XYZ file of N, CA and C in Angstrom:
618
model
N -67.033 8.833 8.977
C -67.065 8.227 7.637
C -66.166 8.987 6.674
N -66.043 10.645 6.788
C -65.206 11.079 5.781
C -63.934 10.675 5.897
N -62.967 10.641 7.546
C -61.920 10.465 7.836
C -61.749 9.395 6.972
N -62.172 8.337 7.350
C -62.104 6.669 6.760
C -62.215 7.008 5.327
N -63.080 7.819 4.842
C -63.242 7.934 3.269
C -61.635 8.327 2.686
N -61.156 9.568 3.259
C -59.858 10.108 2.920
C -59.067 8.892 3.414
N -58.544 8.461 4.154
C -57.776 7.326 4.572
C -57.138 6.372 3.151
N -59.030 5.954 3.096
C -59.241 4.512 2.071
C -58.509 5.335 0.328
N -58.891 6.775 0.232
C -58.487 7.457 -1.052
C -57.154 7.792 -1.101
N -56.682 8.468 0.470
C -54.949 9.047 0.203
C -54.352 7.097 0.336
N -55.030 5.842 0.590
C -53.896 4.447 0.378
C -54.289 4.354 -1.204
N -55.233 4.310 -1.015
C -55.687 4.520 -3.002
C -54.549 4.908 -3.254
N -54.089 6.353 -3.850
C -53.559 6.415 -4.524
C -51.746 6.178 -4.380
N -51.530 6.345 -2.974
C -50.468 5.645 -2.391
C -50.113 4.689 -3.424
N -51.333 3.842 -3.673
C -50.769 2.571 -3.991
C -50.553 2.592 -5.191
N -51.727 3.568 -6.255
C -51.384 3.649 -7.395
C -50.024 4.672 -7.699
N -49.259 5.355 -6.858
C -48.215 6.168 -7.403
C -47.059 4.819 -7.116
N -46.950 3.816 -6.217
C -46.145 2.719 -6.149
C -46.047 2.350 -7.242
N -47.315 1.938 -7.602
C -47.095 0.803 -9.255
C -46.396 1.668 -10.117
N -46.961 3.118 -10.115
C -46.265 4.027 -11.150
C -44.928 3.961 -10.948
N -44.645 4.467 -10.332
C -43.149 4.082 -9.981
C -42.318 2.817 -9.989
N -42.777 1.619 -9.560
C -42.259 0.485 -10.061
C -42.655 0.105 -12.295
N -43.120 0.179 -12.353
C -43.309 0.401 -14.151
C -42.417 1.446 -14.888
N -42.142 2.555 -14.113
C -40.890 3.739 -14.547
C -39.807 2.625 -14.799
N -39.440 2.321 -13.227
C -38.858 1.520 -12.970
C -37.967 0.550 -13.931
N -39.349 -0.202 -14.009
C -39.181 -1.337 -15.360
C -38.780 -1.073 -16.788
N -39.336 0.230 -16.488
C -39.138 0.894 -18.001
C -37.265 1.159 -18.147
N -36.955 1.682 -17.155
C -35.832 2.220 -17.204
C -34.736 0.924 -16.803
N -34.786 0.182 -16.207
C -33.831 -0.735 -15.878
C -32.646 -1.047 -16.654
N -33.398 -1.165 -17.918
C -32.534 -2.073 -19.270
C -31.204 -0.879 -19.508
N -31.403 0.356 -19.735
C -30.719 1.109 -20.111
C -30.194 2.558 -18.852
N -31.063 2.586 -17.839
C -30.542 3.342 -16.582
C -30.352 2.913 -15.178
N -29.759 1.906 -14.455
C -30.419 1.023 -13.249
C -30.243 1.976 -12.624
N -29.472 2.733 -12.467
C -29.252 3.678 -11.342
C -30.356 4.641 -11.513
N -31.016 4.721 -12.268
C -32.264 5.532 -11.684
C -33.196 4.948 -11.467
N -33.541 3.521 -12.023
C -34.594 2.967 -11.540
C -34.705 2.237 -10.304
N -32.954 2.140 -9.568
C -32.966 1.522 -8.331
C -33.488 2.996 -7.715
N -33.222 4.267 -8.038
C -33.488 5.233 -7.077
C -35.307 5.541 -7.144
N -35.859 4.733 -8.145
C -37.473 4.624 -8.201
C -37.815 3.934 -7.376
N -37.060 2.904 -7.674
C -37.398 1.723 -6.371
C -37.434 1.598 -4.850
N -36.504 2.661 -5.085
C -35.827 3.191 -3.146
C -36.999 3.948 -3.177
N -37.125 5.231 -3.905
C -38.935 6.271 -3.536
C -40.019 5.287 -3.246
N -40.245 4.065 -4.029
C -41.317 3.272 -3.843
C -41.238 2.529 -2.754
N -40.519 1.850 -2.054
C -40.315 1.000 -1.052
C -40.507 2.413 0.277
N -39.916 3.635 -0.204
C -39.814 4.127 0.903
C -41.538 5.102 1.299
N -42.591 4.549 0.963
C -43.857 5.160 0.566
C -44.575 4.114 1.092
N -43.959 2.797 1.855
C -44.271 1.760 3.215
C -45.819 1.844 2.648
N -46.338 1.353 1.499
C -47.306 0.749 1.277
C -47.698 -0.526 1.100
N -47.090 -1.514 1.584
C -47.261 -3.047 2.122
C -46.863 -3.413 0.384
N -47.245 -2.809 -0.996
C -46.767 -3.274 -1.820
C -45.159 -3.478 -2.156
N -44.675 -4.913 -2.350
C -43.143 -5.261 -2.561
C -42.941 -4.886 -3.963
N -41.651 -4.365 -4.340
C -41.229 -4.578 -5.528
C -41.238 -5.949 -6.422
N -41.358 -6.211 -7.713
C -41.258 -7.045 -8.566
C -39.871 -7.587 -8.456
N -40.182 -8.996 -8.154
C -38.749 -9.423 -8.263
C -37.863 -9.777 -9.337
N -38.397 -9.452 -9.940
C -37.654 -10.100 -11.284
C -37.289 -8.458 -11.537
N -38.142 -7.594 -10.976
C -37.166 -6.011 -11.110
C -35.802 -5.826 -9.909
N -36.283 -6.091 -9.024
C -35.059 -6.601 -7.656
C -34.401 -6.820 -8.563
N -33.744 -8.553 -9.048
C -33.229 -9.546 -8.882
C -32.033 -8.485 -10.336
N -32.810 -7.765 -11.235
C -32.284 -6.925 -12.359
C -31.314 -6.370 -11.925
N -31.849 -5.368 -11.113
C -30.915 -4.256 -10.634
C -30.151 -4.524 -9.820
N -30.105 -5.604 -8.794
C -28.991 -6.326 -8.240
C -28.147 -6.580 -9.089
N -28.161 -7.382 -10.216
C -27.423 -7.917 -11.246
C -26.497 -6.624 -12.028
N -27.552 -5.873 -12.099
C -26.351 -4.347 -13.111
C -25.701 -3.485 -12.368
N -26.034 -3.946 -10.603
C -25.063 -3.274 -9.733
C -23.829 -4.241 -9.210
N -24.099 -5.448 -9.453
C -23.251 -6.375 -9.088
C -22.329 -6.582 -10.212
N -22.583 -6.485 -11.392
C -22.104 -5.856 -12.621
C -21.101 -4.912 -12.815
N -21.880 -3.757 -12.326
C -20.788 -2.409 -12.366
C -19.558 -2.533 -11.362
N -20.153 -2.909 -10.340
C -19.514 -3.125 -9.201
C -17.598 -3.751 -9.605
N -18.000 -5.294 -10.350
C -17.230 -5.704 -10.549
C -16.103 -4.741 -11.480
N -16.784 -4.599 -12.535
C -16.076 -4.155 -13.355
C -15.310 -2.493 -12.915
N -15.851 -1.944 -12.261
C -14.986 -1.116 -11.506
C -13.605 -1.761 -10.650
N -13.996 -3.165 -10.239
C -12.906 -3.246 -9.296
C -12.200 -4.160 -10.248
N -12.460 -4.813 -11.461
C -11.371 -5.139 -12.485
C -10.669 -4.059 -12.870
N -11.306 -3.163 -13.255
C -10.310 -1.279 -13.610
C -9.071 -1.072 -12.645
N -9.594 -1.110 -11.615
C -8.715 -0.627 -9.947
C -7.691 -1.610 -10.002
N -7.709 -3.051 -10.225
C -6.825 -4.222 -10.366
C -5.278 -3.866 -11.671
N -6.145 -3.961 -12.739
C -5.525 -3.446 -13.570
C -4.671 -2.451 -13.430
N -5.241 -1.422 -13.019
C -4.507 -0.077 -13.264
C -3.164 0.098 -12.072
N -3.672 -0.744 -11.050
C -2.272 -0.871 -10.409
C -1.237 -2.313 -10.723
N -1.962 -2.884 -11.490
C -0.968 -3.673 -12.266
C -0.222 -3.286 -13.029
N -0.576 -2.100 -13.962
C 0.091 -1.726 -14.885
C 0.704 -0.580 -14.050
N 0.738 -0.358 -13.169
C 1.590 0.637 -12.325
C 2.780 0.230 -11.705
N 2.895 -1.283 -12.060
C 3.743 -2.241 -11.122
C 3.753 -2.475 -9.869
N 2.554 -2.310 -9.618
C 2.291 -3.083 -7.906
C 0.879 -3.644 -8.028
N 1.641 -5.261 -8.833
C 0.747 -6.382 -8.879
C 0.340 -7.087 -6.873
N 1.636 -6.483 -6.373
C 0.671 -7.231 -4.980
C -0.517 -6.339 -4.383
N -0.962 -4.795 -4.613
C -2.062 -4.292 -4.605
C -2.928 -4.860 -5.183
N -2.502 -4.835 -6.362
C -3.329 -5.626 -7.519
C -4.462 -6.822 -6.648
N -3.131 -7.445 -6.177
C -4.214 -8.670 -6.093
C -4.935 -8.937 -5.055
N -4.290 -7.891 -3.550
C -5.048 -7.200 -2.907
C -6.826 -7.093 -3.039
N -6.559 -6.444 -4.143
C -7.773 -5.842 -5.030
C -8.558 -7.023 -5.124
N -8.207 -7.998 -6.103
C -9.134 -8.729 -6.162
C -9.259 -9.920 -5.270
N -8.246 -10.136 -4.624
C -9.113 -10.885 -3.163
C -9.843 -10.331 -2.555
N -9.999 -9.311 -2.093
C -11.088 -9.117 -1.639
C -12.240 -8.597 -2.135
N -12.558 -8.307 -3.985
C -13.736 -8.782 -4.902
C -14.258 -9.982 -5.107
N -13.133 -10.880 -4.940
C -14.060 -12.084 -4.437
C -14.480 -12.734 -3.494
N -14.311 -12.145 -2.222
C -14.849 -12.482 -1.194
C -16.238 -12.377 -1.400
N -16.625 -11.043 -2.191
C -18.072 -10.919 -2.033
C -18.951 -11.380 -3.449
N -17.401 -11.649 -4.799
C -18.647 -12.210 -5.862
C -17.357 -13.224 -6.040
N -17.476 -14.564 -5.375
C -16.102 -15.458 -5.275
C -16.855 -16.638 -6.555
N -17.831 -15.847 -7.505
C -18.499 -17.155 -8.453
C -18.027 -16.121 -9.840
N -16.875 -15.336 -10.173
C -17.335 -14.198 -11.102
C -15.672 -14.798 -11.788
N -16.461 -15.227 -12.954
C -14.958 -15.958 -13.454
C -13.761 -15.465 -13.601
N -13.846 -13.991 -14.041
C -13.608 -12.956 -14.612
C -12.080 -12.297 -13.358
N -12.852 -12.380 -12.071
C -12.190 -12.249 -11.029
C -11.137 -13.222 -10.679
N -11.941 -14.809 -10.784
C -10.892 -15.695 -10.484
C -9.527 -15.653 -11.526
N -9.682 -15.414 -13.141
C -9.257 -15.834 -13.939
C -7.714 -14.580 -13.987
N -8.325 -13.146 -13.236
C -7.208 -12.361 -12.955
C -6.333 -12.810 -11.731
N -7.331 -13.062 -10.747
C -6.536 -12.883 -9.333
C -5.541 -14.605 -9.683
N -5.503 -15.750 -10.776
C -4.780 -16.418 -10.951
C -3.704 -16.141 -11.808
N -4.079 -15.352 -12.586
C -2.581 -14.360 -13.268
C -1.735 -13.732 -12.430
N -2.276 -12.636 -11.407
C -2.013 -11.787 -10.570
C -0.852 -12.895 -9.706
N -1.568 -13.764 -9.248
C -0.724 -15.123 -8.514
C 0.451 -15.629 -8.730
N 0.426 -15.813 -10.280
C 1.135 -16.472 -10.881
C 2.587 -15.340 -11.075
N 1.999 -14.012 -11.352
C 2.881 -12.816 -11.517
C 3.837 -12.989 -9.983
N 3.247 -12.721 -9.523
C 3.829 -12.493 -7.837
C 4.589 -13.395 -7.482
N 4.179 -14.618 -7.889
C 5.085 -16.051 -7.830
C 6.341 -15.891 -8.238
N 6.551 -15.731 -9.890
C 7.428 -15.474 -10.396
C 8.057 -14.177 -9.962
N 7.967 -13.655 -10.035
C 8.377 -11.892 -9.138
C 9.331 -12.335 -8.097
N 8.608 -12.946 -6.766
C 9.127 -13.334 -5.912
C 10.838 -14.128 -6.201
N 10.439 -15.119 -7.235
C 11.535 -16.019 -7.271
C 12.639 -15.154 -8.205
N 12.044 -14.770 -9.085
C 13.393 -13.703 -9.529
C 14.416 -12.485 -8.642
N 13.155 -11.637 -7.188
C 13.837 -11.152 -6.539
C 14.945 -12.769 -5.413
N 14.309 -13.208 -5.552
C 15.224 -14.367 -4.337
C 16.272 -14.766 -5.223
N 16.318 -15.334 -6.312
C 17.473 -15.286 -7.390
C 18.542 -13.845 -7.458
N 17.681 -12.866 -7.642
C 18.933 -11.979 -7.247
C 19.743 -11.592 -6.651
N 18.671 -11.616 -5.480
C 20.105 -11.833 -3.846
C 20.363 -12.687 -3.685
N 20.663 -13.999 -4.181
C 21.747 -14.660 -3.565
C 22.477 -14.342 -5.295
N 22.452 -14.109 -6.226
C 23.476 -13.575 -6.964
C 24.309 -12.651 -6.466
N 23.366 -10.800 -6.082
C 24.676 -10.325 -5.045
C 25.018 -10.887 -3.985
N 24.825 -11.822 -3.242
C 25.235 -12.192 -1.948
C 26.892 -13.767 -2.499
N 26.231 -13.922 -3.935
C 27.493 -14.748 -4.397
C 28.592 -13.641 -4.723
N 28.399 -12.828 -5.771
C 29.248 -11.820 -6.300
C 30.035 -11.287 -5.057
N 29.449 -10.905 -4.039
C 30.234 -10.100 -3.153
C 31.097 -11.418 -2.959
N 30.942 -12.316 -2.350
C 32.355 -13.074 -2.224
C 33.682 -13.474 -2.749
N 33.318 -13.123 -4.183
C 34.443 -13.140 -5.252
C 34.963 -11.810 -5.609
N 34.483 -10.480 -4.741
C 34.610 -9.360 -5.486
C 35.778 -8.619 -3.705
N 36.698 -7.815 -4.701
C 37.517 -7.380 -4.000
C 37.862 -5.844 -3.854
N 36.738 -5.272 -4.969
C 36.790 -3.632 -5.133
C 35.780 -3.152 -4.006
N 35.921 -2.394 -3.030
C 35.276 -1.910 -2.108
C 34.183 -1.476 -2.845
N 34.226 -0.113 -4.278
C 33.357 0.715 -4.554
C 32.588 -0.530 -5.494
N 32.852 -1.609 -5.510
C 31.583 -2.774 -6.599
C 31.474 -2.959 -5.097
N 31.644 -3.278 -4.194
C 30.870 -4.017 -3.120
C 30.331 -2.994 -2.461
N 30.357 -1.743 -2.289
C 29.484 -0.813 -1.721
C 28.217 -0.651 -2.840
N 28.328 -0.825 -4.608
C 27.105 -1.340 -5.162
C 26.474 -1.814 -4.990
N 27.145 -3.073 -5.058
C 26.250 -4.581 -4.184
C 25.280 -4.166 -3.774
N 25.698 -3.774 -2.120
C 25.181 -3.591 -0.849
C 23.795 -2.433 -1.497
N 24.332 -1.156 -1.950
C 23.116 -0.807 -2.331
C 21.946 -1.230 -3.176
N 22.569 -2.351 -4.166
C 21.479 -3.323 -4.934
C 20.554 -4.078 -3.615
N 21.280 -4.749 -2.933
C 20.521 -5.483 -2.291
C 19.904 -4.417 -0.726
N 20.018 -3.534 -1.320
C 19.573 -2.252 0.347
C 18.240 -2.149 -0.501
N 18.230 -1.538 -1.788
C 16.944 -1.286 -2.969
C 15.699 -1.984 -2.787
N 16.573 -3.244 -2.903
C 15.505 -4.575 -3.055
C 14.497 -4.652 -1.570
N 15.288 -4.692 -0.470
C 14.743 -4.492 0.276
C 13.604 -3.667 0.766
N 13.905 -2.340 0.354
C 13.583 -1.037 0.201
C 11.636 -1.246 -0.413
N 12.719 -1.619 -1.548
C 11.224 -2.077 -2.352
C 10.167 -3.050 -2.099
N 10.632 -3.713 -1.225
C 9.306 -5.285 -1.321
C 9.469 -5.139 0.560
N 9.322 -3.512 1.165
C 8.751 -3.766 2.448
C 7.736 -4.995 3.260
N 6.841 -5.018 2.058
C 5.568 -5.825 2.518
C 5.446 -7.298 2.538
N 7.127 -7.757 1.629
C 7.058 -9.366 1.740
C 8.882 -9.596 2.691
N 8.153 -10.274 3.307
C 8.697 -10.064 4.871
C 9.933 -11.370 4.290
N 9.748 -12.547 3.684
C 11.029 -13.132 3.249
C 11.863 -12.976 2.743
N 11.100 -11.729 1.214
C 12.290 -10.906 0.783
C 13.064 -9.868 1.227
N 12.335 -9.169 2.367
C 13.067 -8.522 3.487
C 14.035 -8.797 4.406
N 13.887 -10.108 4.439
C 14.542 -10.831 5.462
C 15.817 -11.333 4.582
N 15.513 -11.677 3.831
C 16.711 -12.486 2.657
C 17.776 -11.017 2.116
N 16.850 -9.727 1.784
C 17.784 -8.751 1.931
C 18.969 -8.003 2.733
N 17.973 -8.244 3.940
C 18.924 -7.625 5.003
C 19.836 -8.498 5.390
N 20.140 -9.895 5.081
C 21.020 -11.295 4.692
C 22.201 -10.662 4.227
N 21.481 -10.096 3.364
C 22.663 -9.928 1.582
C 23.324 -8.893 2.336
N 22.483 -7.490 2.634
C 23.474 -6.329 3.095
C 24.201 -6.826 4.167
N 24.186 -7.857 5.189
C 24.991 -7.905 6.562
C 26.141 -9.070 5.533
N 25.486 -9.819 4.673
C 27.122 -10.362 4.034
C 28.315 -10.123 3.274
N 27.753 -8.914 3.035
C 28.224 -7.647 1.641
C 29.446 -6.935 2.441
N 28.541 -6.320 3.421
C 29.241 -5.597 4.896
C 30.725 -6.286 4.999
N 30.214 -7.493 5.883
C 31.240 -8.543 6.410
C 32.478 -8.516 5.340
N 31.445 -8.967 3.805
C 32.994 -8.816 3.225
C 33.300 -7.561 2.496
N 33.250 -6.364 3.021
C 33.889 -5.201 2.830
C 34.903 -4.780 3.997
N 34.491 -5.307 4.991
C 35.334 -5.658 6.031
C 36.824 -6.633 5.651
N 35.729 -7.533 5.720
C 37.671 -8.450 4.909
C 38.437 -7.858 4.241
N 37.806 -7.391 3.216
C 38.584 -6.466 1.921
C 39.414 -5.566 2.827
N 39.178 -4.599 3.483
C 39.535 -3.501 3.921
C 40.999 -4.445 4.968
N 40.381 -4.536 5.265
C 41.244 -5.370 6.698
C 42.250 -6.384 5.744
N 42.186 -6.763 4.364
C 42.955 -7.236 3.689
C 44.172 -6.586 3.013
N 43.314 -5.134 2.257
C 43.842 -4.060 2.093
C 45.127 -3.354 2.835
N 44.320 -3.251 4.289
C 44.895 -2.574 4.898
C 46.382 -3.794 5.652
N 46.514 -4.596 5.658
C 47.400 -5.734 5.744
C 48.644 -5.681 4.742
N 48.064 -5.619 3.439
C 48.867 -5.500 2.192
C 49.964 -3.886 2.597
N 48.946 -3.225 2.662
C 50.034 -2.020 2.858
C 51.009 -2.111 3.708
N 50.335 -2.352 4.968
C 51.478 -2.027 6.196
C 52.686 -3.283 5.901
N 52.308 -4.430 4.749
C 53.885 -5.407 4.876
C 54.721 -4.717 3.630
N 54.093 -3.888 2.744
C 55.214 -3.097 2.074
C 55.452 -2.268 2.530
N 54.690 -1.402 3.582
C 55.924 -0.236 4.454
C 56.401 -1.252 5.083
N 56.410 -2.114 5.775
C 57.325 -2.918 6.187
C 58.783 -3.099 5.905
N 58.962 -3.564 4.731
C 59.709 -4.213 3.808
C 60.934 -3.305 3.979
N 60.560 -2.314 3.326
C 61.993 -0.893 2.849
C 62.409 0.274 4.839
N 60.872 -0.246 5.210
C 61.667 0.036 6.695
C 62.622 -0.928 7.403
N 62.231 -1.833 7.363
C 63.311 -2.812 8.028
C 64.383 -3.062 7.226
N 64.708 -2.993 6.186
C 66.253 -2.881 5.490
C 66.630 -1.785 5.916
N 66.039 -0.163 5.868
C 66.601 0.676 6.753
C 66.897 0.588 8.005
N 66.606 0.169 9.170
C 66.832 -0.834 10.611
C 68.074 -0.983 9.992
N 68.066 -2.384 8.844
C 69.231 -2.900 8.815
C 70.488 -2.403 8.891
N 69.919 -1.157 8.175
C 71.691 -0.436 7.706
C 72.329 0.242 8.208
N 71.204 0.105 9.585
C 72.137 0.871 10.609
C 72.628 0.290 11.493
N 73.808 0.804 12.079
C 74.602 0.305 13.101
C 74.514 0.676 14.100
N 74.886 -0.318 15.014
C 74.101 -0.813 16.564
C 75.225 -0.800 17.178
């Protein structure tokens, strides 16, 4: 009978240090969740068949799903403003995978979109500008520019594989015509040594 007596007294109060702890809990939610989720974790973990209040759950889900976000709007941002909006948006695709109802998220990762869009089409506008320029251009040291403008570009947007591809375009057409040039160059010269050698030929007698 005593065993059973202690039993029935140590769930007794088991149960009353639960409630205590879920009411801390409650108390604290509004203004600390992170300590009252860590009340909540002591109480759940004290396996006294009593559940937490759900409307205390459903809280502290909410101010962690909360923080949560707004940490990973910070992280978005801050490599936006670092200029690597495709991290950026990185970032928030995959914040909304897990809160894909959080307006807040959609309303960046469609800026972020829209950035990258435009981004994109201005780098593709540029190389075929150097990839036009080099064809009209006949100074080796502007077309060895070129080539390094469009080597840069490349350089820079490793991770988007069309603008990579459209780069290494530009440098193999840049090339080609530094080749011409040279091989044009080098044409021009050898017909004016030409010229004053073969009148010398001429003036001599055979």
């Amino acid at each position: 009978m005593r065993e059973a007596a202690k039993r029935v007294e140590a769930f007794r109060q088991k149960i009353a240090r639960v409630r205590q702890l879920y009411s801390q809990a409650e108390r604290l939610q509004p203004s600390d969740w992170l300590k009252a989720e860590a009340l909540l974790k002591e109480a759940v973990g004290l396996r006294s068949g009593l559940g937490p209040p759900d409307q205390l759950t459903r809280a502290i889900e909410d101010k962690r799903k909360e923080a949560d976000i707004t940490v990973l709007l910070q992280d978005a941002e801050k490599l936006r403003q670092s200029g690597d909006p495709r991290a950026a948006w990185a970032t928030v695709e995959g914040a909304l995978s897990r809160y894909s109802d959080d307006s807040r998220l959609k309303s960046l990762g469609e800026s972020l979109h829209a950035e990258l869009r435009r981004r994109h089409e201005a780098l593709v506008s540029e190389l075929n500008r150097i990839q036009k320029a080099s064809q009209n251009e006949n100074g080796i040291a502007e077309l060895e520019t070129l080539m390094q403008q469009a080597s840069a570009i490349g350089a820079d947007n490793e991770r988007e594989a069309e603008i990579g591809a459209l780069a290494a375009a530009t440098v193999s057409a840049v090339k080609v015509r530094i080749r011409q040039v040279k091989r044009a160059q080098l044409a021009s010269r050898l017909r004016s040594f030409g010229k004053p050698f073969a009148a010398a030929l001429g003036g001599i007698p055979l």
